[in-house]
Amino acid sequence: MIVALAGGVGGAKLAHGLARILSPDDLLVAVNTGDDFEHLGLHIAPDLDSVMYKLAGLNDAVRGWGLADESWAFMDALARLGGEDWFSLGDRDLATHVERTRRLVAGETLSQATAALAAALGVAHRIAPMSDDPVRTWVETPEGALPFQHYFVRLRCEPVVTGFAFEGADRAVPAPALAAALADPALEAIVLCPSNPFVSIGPMLAMPALADALAARRVPLVAVSPILGGAAVKGPAAKMMAELGVPVSSAGIAAQYGALLDGIVIDAADAADVAGIEAGGVRVLAAPTLMRDAGDERALAEAVLGFARGIERRAP
Ligand code: FO1
């Protein structure tokens, strides 16, 4: 059994590859909720939805978020009314947020609401939020701290980043499915998907209860680098690394995760980084990491599983 910790697009792609190989009982995808926010009275969970839509085969591959074949009548009508239109909710996507919010207001946990939505969309594999407790990412800039979606969408990641805060993380505990999977004797490995180490995996590691569970693990933990040839495959990871003084490379990703890692999968084009990372005691697999289609996703998932199953947990 494998636990994959995932953010949005990159995490969803690797999760999709893993789901092609592993049976539903043998995979848990635990997803960042630091990007979640309340908007227009609705609970929006962008990374959970990116993973859910991808595993359901309903995602928009070009836009990278939301549903394929979307229409925008709601947003057009909202803009005409002078409403908040900086965050785009497609007509079909809107139903997900309305139904999720209805379930949460009725007393369901985010885990229960997520499981219900995913099942309704035909997803067989298990998707869980990282926590049922609210964790909210703030992006620190020279002009002050910004809620994550204001930084990411409203300001298009333009402000310089000086740090991050994860409101609520100190009190949050891993979702029941994640806690159970990490304690399951059948667990073989933990995979950090090729997601942003600061704002996708960072909110998870900021939960002391999850950090402790990861530190107490008996199985190897491997990351897949989201950096390829000195650039991020998607999103602001490279810009954030540069602004924070972290080398924009897979070696920089390995350094960011530090002692947590037993191994890292980096792109074959970055093979020059292998020796430097291995000198720090972390095993490295150099393999194609760019996922352009379902074949790439499956091939990377197979490479990651083979690598993770072939290495040991470092002595803590
Ligand atoms: N990203 C954007 O760049 N612009 C949007 O208007 C936008 C709307 C949106 C609606 C629902 C959803 O699930 C995701 C949405 N995203 C949008 C993506 C999302 O904000 C980010 O990609 C993630 O938070 C980063 O992982």
XYZ file of C-alpha atoms and ligand atoms in Angstrom:
342
model
C 0.000 0.000 0.000
C 1.225 3.445 -0.959
C 0.443 6.895 0.482
C 0.889 9.743 -2.001
C 0.935 13.307 -0.680
C -0.239 15.616 -3.444
C -0.869 19.229 -4.356
C -2.730 20.256 -7.505
C -1.796 19.584 -11.124
C 1.525 17.690 -10.787
C 0.210 15.722 -7.849
C -2.960 14.849 -9.728
C -0.981 13.555 -12.711
C 1.250 11.257 -10.658
C -1.769 10.122 -8.627
C -3.462 9.228 -11.911
C -0.419 7.170 -12.943
C -0.338 5.423 -9.551
C -4.067 4.702 -9.804
C -3.483 2.918 -13.125
C -1.068 0.517 -11.405
C -2.389 0.122 -7.855
C -5.777 -1.255 -6.803
C -8.116 1.115 -4.927
C -7.219 -0.497 -1.593
C -3.499 -0.085 -2.245
C -3.385 3.702 -2.740
C -4.358 6.663 -0.610
C -3.929 10.116 -2.128
C -3.800 12.721 0.659
C -4.229 16.223 -0.689
C -3.151 19.703 0.375
C -5.941 21.868 1.751
C -3.826 24.933 2.540
C -5.162 26.457 -0.700
C -8.785 26.034 0.455
C -10.796 29.167 1.092
C -14.295 30.479 1.574
C -15.456 32.349 -1.507
C -18.967 33.576 -2.309
C -20.126 31.621 0.743
C -18.718 28.368 -0.644
C -15.922 26.091 0.544
C -13.469 25.895 -2.384
C -10.883 23.087 -2.228
C -8.803 23.562 -5.409
C -6.253 20.787 -4.937
C -8.805 18.215 -3.792
C -10.844 19.050 -6.882
C -7.832 18.880 -9.210
C -7.044 15.371 -7.945
C -10.703 14.274 -7.935
C -11.439 15.568 -11.444
C -8.223 14.037 -12.796
C -8.918 10.597 -11.305
C -12.486 10.849 -12.644
C -11.161 11.703 -16.116
C -13.119 14.975 -16.052
C -10.303 17.537 -15.644
C -9.451 20.321 -18.066
C -5.919 19.400 -19.152
C -5.218 22.723 -20.884
C -6.343 25.107 -18.129
C -4.939 22.800 -15.447
C -7.812 23.326 -13.003
C -11.566 22.817 -13.099
C -13.645 20.647 -15.416
C -13.317 20.035 -19.140
C -16.180 21.223 -21.382
C -16.967 23.952 -18.867
C -19.338 26.875 -19.453
C -19.199 30.239 -17.710
C -22.755 31.612 -17.589
C -22.582 31.985 -13.781
C -19.388 34.056 -13.943
C -20.789 36.218 -16.752
C -23.932 36.881 -14.733
C -21.919 37.572 -11.560
C -19.671 40.059 -13.375
C -22.746 41.851 -14.766
C -23.978 42.262 -11.192
C -20.647 43.747 -10.143
C -19.850 40.681 -8.010
C -16.413 39.298 -7.171
C -15.200 37.832 -10.438
C -11.437 37.473 -9.916
C -11.780 33.770 -9.116
C -13.476 31.844 -11.903
C -16.028 29.197 -11.003
C -17.313 27.290 -14.016
C -20.974 26.348 -14.124
C -20.379 22.619 -13.597
C -17.537 23.157 -11.120
C -19.890 25.396 -9.128
C -22.053 22.349 -8.382
C -19.076 20.669 -6.677
C -18.552 23.658 -4.369
C -22.259 24.010 -3.600
C -22.647 20.310 -2.782
C -19.425 20.212 -0.734
C -20.533 23.266 1.236
C -24.003 21.813 1.799
C -22.452 18.639 3.211
C -20.060 20.565 5.477
C -22.870 22.784 6.775
C -24.912 19.625 7.441
C -22.104 18.418 9.701
C -20.009 16.149 7.493
C -16.246 16.315 7.777
C -14.213 17.363 4.749
C -13.090 13.712 4.476
C -16.717 12.536 4.319
C -17.732 15.226 1.825
C -14.706 14.450 -0.347
C -15.410 10.719 -0.324
C -19.038 11.325 -1.303
C -18.178 13.683 -4.163
C -15.415 11.418 -5.483
C -17.663 8.343 -5.352
C -20.421 10.221 -7.185
C -17.950 11.077 -9.952
C -16.906 7.430 -10.261
C -13.495 7.637 -8.581
C -12.588 4.212 -7.196
C -9.322 5.147 -5.475
C -9.264 6.825 -2.096
C -8.778 10.600 -1.955
C -8.575 12.327 1.425
C -7.847 15.863 2.529
C -4.602 16.118 4.482
C -6.726 17.117 7.475
C -10.339 17.747 8.405
C -9.181 20.744 10.415
C -8.816 24.090 8.631
C -5.274 25.006 7.568
C -4.896 28.201 5.537
C -1.748 29.186 3.689
C -0.622 32.813 3.879
C 2.075 34.104 1.549
C 4.390 36.596 3.213
C 5.555 39.500 1.052
C 7.361 42.802 1.764
C 3.913 44.499 1.656
C 2.412 42.084 4.188
C 0.844 38.636 4.261
C -1.640 37.613 1.572
C -4.214 34.786 1.673
C -2.983 32.147 -0.793
C -5.608 32.570 -3.530
C -5.215 36.358 -3.454
C -1.493 35.893 -4.084
C -1.946 33.084 -6.617
C -4.977 34.079 -8.685
C -5.788 37.723 -7.933
C -2.156 38.919 -8.044
C -0.954 36.188 -10.461
C 1.968 35.265 -8.142
C 3.569 38.651 -8.850
C 4.508 39.763 -5.276
C 7.954 38.754 -4.056
C 7.708 35.944 -1.508
C 9.580 36.220 1.794
C 8.004 33.262 3.597
C 4.813 31.379 4.376
C 2.483 30.891 7.319
C 0.088 27.980 7.722
C -2.724 29.213 9.915
C -4.239 26.422 11.995
C -1.539 23.868 11.160
C -0.264 23.712 14.727
C -3.677 22.449 15.896
C -4.583 20.348 12.844
C -4.315 16.574 12.848
C -4.079 14.285 9.812
C -7.407 13.145 8.368
C -8.497 9.729 9.702
C -7.718 7.928 6.411
C -4.212 9.415 6.292
C -3.458 8.625 9.932
C -4.711 5.057 9.465
C -2.715 4.526 6.257
C 0.501 5.775 7.859
C -0.010 3.321 10.741
C -1.009 0.398 8.479
C 1.470 -2.508 8.567
C 0.811 -2.974 4.833
C 2.268 0.472 4.045
C 5.214 0.082 1.648
C 6.256 3.660 0.898
C 5.268 7.318 1.073
C 5.507 9.398 -2.095
C 5.719 13.193 -2.201
C 4.240 14.000 -5.600
C 5.934 16.572 -7.911
C 4.153 19.395 -6.144
C 5.324 22.747 -4.819
C 7.421 22.019 -1.690
C 6.434 25.326 -0.038
C 2.699 25.686 -0.637
C 1.548 22.143 -1.536
C 3.621 19.828 0.664
C 4.631 22.595 3.114
C 1.178 22.905 4.731
C 1.192 19.156 5.409
C 4.646 19.160 6.982
C 3.583 22.172 9.087
C 1.146 19.933 10.989
C 3.192 18.642 13.941
C 1.039 15.518 14.173
C 1.752 14.628 10.522
C 5.436 15.551 10.761
C 5.704 13.245 13.798
C 3.937 10.395 11.979
C 6.277 10.786 8.998
C 9.326 10.879 11.281
C 8.147 7.662 12.985
C 7.638 5.792 9.714
C 9.285 2.443 9.041
C 9.019 2.692 5.238
C 10.960 4.760 2.694
C 9.765 8.238 1.736
C 10.555 9.395 -1.793
C 9.856 12.731 -3.446
C 9.453 13.448 -7.130
C 11.071 16.750 -8.035
C 8.781 19.371 -9.609
C 11.855 21.127 -11.064
C 13.195 20.211 -14.496
C 16.163 21.915 -16.096
C 16.129 24.837 -13.650
C 12.415 25.605 -14.140
C 9.151 24.480 -12.592
C 7.037 22.264 -14.832
C 4.033 24.400 -13.791
C 3.268 27.091 -11.255
C 5.386 29.411 -9.112
C 7.770 26.894 -7.449
C 10.886 28.130 -9.303
C 10.005 31.802 -8.713
C 9.491 31.113 -4.994
C 12.772 29.176 -4.734
C 14.698 32.023 -6.370
C 13.068 34.624 -4.117
C 13.798 32.551 -1.004
C 17.424 31.926 -1.974
C 16.956 28.188 -2.579
C 18.878 26.901 -5.638
C 16.369 26.409 -8.484
C 17.249 22.777 -9.119
C 16.335 19.295 -7.986
C 19.264 19.575 -5.560
C 17.442 22.597 -4.119
C 14.259 20.506 -3.766
C 16.215 17.742 -1.992
C 17.761 20.347 0.326
C 14.327 21.827 1.044
C 12.998 18.434 2.213
C 16.272 17.689 4.031
C 16.401 14.695 6.352
C 12.791 13.763 5.570
C 13.831 12.146 2.274
C 15.143 8.659 1.737
C 15.108 9.107 -2.022
C 14.226 11.539 -4.779
C 13.288 11.070 -8.416
C 14.736 13.822 -10.591
C 14.513 14.326 -14.311
C 16.979 12.486 -16.513
C 18.000 15.884 -17.931
C 19.235 16.890 -14.449
C 21.509 13.859 -14.003
C 24.352 16.268 -13.163
C 22.613 16.807 -9.781
C 22.779 13.110 -8.817
C 26.214 13.012 -7.182
C 25.633 16.156 -5.109
C 22.305 14.892 -3.751
C 23.634 11.390 -3.042
C 26.547 12.920 -1.130
C 23.909 14.061 1.372
C 22.779 10.462 1.904
C 19.640 10.630 -0.260
C 19.224 7.999 -2.991
C 18.463 9.389 -6.458
C 16.699 8.008 -9.506
C 17.119 10.038 -12.710
C 14.174 9.274 -15.002
C 11.829 11.139 -17.369
C 9.556 13.187 -15.075
C 7.594 15.287 -17.590
C 4.027 13.941 -17.754
C 2.484 14.957 -21.090
C -0.063 12.148 -21.303
C -1.427 9.119 -19.477
C 1.453 6.998 -20.767
C 4.006 9.351 -19.169
C 1.999 9.398 -15.927
C 1.963 5.615 -15.728
C 5.649 5.293 -16.677
C 6.691 7.773 -13.989
C 4.452 6.045 -11.424
C 6.074 2.686 -12.280
C 9.553 4.199 -11.976
C 8.697 5.812 -8.617
C 7.215 2.597 -7.198
C 10.146 0.475 -8.380
C 12.586 2.974 -6.884
C 10.719 3.321 -3.570
C 10.365 -0.456 -3.163
C 14.087 -0.915 -3.805
C 15.455 1.473 -1.186
C 15.503 1.424 2.575
C 14.336 3.925 5.167
C 17.442 5.802 6.330
C 18.357 5.354 9.967
C 16.390 8.100 11.784
N -6.674 29.325 -10.922
C -6.533 30.474 -11.592
O -5.421 30.840 -11.995
N -7.626 31.303 -11.835
C -8.865 30.964 -11.433
O -9.814 31.720 -11.644
C -9.044 29.712 -10.755
C -10.282 29.255 -10.358
C -10.407 27.988 -9.769
C -11.671 27.489 -9.428
C -11.787 26.240 -8.862
C -10.646 25.472 -8.612
O -10.766 24.235 -8.068
C -9.401 25.954 -8.930
C -9.267 27.212 -9.519
N -8.007 27.715 -9.876
C -7.901 28.909 -10.520
C -6.802 26.967 -9.596
C -6.285 27.107 -8.181
O -6.592 28.273 -7.547
C -4.775 26.887 -8.107
O -4.275 26.218 -9.221
C -4.402 26.042 -6.936
O -4.860 26.544 -5.722
C -2.870 25.855 -6.847
O -2.642 24.529 -6.606
